[in-house]
Structures are given as C-alpha cells and as structure tokens.
Amino acid sequence: MYPVIRTTLSIAALLAVSCGGTAMAQASTGTGTGLGQSWPNATDVSASPHYHVYVFERPGLRFVQVNDASGTVRGAIAYSGSEIIGLPVGVDASRWATPNEGVWNAATQANSEQVYSDGAVKVAAAPQPDGTMRLMAIGDCNNPAECSVKGP
C-alpha cells in the first residue's frame, strides 16, 4: 500500500467523523452536497431501482453513499488509488466488505445486487435475514493508467 494514499483516506475518514457528514459533503465539488443525509442534494446514480446511490468528490477522492429505497443511509465508502475504505456513515457502516476490510465471499456475493459501478469500483448490497445490509466494494479497473480516481 502507498503511505500517501493511506494517509489521504485516513484524513478523509477522520474528517467524516470529526466534522460530520454534512460538513464533509459541503466541501465536495460538482456532484452535490449532503454526504450522510437520506436525500442529499446529489444525483441518484444507482444501477438498481431498490437503492439510491450518491457520489461526492474531492480532488483525488471519491465517496459513494448507498441508501435503501426508503432513504435510510446504509453506508458509504471513500476510494483513491488502490484503496477502498468504509466510512463511519450509515446504519450498516460496520458491515462493509472491501479488499482491505470485512469478508468478501462467494455466498455473500451470490445474494447481492450490484448498485453502482463507475469503471474504477463496483458496489453491491446484500440484504441479511436480520434486516441489516452487507455492503461490498471491489476495484473494477484493469488498467491503472486509465483510471482517474482508482487503480486496480
């Protein structure tokens, strides 16, 4: 892992916790405001009619928030370079499976629905029997030279 990227993502996560979601989102550029809100001022880019997905950007960082159909914030990730981390946002924030955290297995993936893909990352959601949501994010870029925000 690259120390600069890890530091950047650590700072982003720290800002999300210490400043609150709204303050972080208000500093975003071009894709709206309201990270952590049920109905943010951003375009819904979900690939599924069962979810709402919102993207927020800062230079070199992209944040993807997943809400369920009723607007409940389920979770959010930040990614840059080859790093994807779950943010402390949403009722299922501790249930992310990324390349560096959580468990990404075939059984969970088989029950999931893809909710977002941008050429750099894919995000899927899998409802659990107890009402929680397993959220999964994995890199989707095969050529790092062509990926503007994230590598492979």
Coordinates of C-alpha atoms in Angstrom, one line a residue:
M1 CA 0.0 0.0 0.0
Y2 CA 1.1 3.5 -0.7
P3 CA 1.6 5.6 2.5
V4 CA 0.3 8.8 0.9
I5 CA -2.9 7.2 -0.3
R6 CA -3.5 5.6 3.1
T7 CA -2.8 8.9 4.8
T8 CA -5.2 10.7 2.5
L9 CA -8.0 8.2 3.1
S10 CA -7.3 8.2 6.9
I11 CA -7.6 12.0 6.9
A12 CA -10.9 11.7 4.9
A13 CA -12.3 9.2 7.4
L14 CA -11.2 11.4 10.3
L15 CA -12.9 14.5 8.7
A16 CA -16.1 12.5 8.2
V17 CA -16.1 11.5 11.9
S18 CA -15.0 14.8 13.4
C19 CA -16.7 17.3 11.2
G20 CA -19.9 15.3 10.5
G21 CA -21.2 14.2 7.1
T22 CA -22.7 17.5 6.1
A23 CA -19.5 19.5 6.6
M24 CA -17.6 17.0 4.5
A25 CA -20.1 16.9 1.7
Q26 CA -20.3 20.7 1.6
A27 CA -16.7 20.8 0.7
S28 CA -17.4 18.4 -2.2
T29 CA -17.1 19.6 -5.8
G30 CA -19.5 19.2 -8.7
T31 CA -21.7 16.3 -7.5
G32 CA -23.9 17.9 -4.8
T33 CA -23.9 18.1 -1.0
G34 CA -25.2 16.1 1.8
L35 CA -23.0 13.1 2.4
G36 CA -24.7 11.1 5.2
Q37 CA -28.1 12.5 4.5
S38 CA -31.2 10.5 3.5
W39 CA -31.9 12.7 0.5
P40 CA -28.7 14.6 -0.4
N41 CA -28.6 17.3 -3.0
A42 CA -26.9 15.0 -5.5
T43 CA -27.9 12.9 -8.5
D44 CA -29.1 9.3 -7.8
V45 CA -26.7 7.2 -9.8
S46 CA -28.0 3.8 -8.6
A47 CA -27.9 0.8 -11.0
S48 CA -30.8 -0.7 -9.1
P49 CA -34.4 0.5 -8.6
H50 CA -34.2 -0.8 -5.0
Y51 CA -31.4 1.6 -3.8
H52 CA -30.3 5.2 -4.1
V53 CA -26.6 5.8 -4.7
Y54 CA -24.9 9.2 -4.5
V55 CA -21.4 10.2 -5.4
F56 CA -19.4 13.0 -3.9
E57 CA -15.9 14.1 -5.0
R58 CA -12.9 15.9 -3.6
P59 CA -9.6 16.2 -5.5
G60 CA -8.3 12.6 -5.7
L61 CA -11.1 11.1 -3.6
R62 CA -14.5 9.8 -4.4
F63 CA -17.2 9.0 -1.9
V64 CA -20.1 6.6 -2.7
Q65 CA -23.1 6.5 -0.4
V66 CA -25.7 3.8 -0.6
N67 CA -29.3 4.4 0.7
D68 CA -32.1 1.9 0.7
A69 CA -35.4 2.6 -1.2
S70 CA -36.9 4.4 1.8
G71 CA -33.9 6.8 2.0
T72 CA -32.2 5.2 5.0
V73 CA -28.4 5.7 4.7
R74 CA -26.9 2.2 4.8
G75 CA -23.2 3.1 4.3
A76 CA -20.6 4.9 2.4
I77 CA -17.1 4.3 1.1
A78 CA -14.1 6.5 0.1
Y79 CA -11.7 5.5 -2.6
S80 CA -8.5 6.7 -4.2
G81 CA -5.6 5.0 -5.9
S82 CA -5.8 1.3 -4.8
E83 CA -7.5 2.0 -1.5
I84 CA -11.2 1.5 -0.7
I85 CA -12.4 2.1 2.8
G86 CA -15.8 2.0 4.5
L87 CA -16.7 5.3 6.2
P88 CA -18.5 5.6 9.6
V89 CA -21.7 6.7 7.8
G90 CA -25.0 4.8 7.8
V91 CA -26.7 2.1 9.8
D92 CA -24.6 -0.6 8.2
A93 CA -21.3 1.2 8.2
S94 CA -19.6 -1.6 10.0
R95 CA -20.8 -4.2 7.5
W96 CA -18.6 -3.2 4.5
A97 CA -16.6 -5.9 2.7
T98 CA -13.7 -4.2 0.8
P99 CA -10.4 -5.6 -0.3
N100 CA -8.9 -4.5 3.0
E101 CA -11.7 -5.0 5.5
G102 CA -14.6 -7.3 6.1
V103 CA -15.2 -10.7 4.4
W104 CA -16.0 -10.9 0.7
N105 CA -17.1 -14.4 0.0
A106 CA -19.0 -16.3 -2.8
A107 CA -22.1 -16.9 -0.6
T108 CA -22.5 -13.2 0.3
Q109 CA -21.7 -12.1 -3.3
A110 CA -24.2 -14.6 -4.7
N111 CA -27.1 -13.0 -2.8
S112 CA -26.0 -9.4 -3.7
E113 CA -27.3 -6.9 -6.2
Q114 CA -24.9 -4.5 -7.9
V115 CA -26.0 -1.0 -7.1
Y116 CA -23.1 1.1 -8.5
S117 CA -20.2 0.8 -10.9
D118 CA -18.0 3.6 -12.4
G119 CA -15.2 1.7 -14.1
A120 CA -13.0 2.1 -11.0
V121 CA -15.1 0.4 -8.4
K122 CA -18.2 -1.8 -8.1
V123 CA -20.6 -1.7 -5.1
A124 CA -23.1 -4.3 -4.3
A125 CA -25.6 -4.7 -1.5
A126 CA -26.9 -8.0 0.1
P127 CA -29.9 -7.8 2.5
Q128 CA -29.4 -10.1 5.5
P129 CA -32.0 -12.1 7.3
D130 CA -31.8 -9.9 10.4
G131 CA -32.7 -6.7 8.4
T132 CA -29.1 -5.5 8.1
M133 CA -27.3 -4.9 4.8
R134 CA -24.0 -6.4 3.8
L135 CA -22.2 -3.8 1.6
M136 CA -19.4 -4.8 -0.8
A137 CA -17.0 -2.8 -2.8
I138 CA -14.2 -4.0 -5.0
G139 CA -12.0 -2.4 -7.6
D140 CA -13.2 -2.6 -11.2
C141 CA -10.3 -1.0 -13.1
N142 CA -7.9 -3.3 -15.1
N143 CA -5.6 -0.6 -16.3
P144 CA -4.3 1.9 -13.6
A145 CA -3.1 4.3 -16.2
E146 CA -6.7 4.8 -17.4
C147 CA -8.3 5.1 -14.0
S148 CA -8.7 8.7 -12.9
V149 CA -9.5 8.1 -9.3
K150 CA -8.7 4.4 -8.5
G151 CA -6.2 1.8 -9.7
P152 CA -6.8 -1.9 -9.9

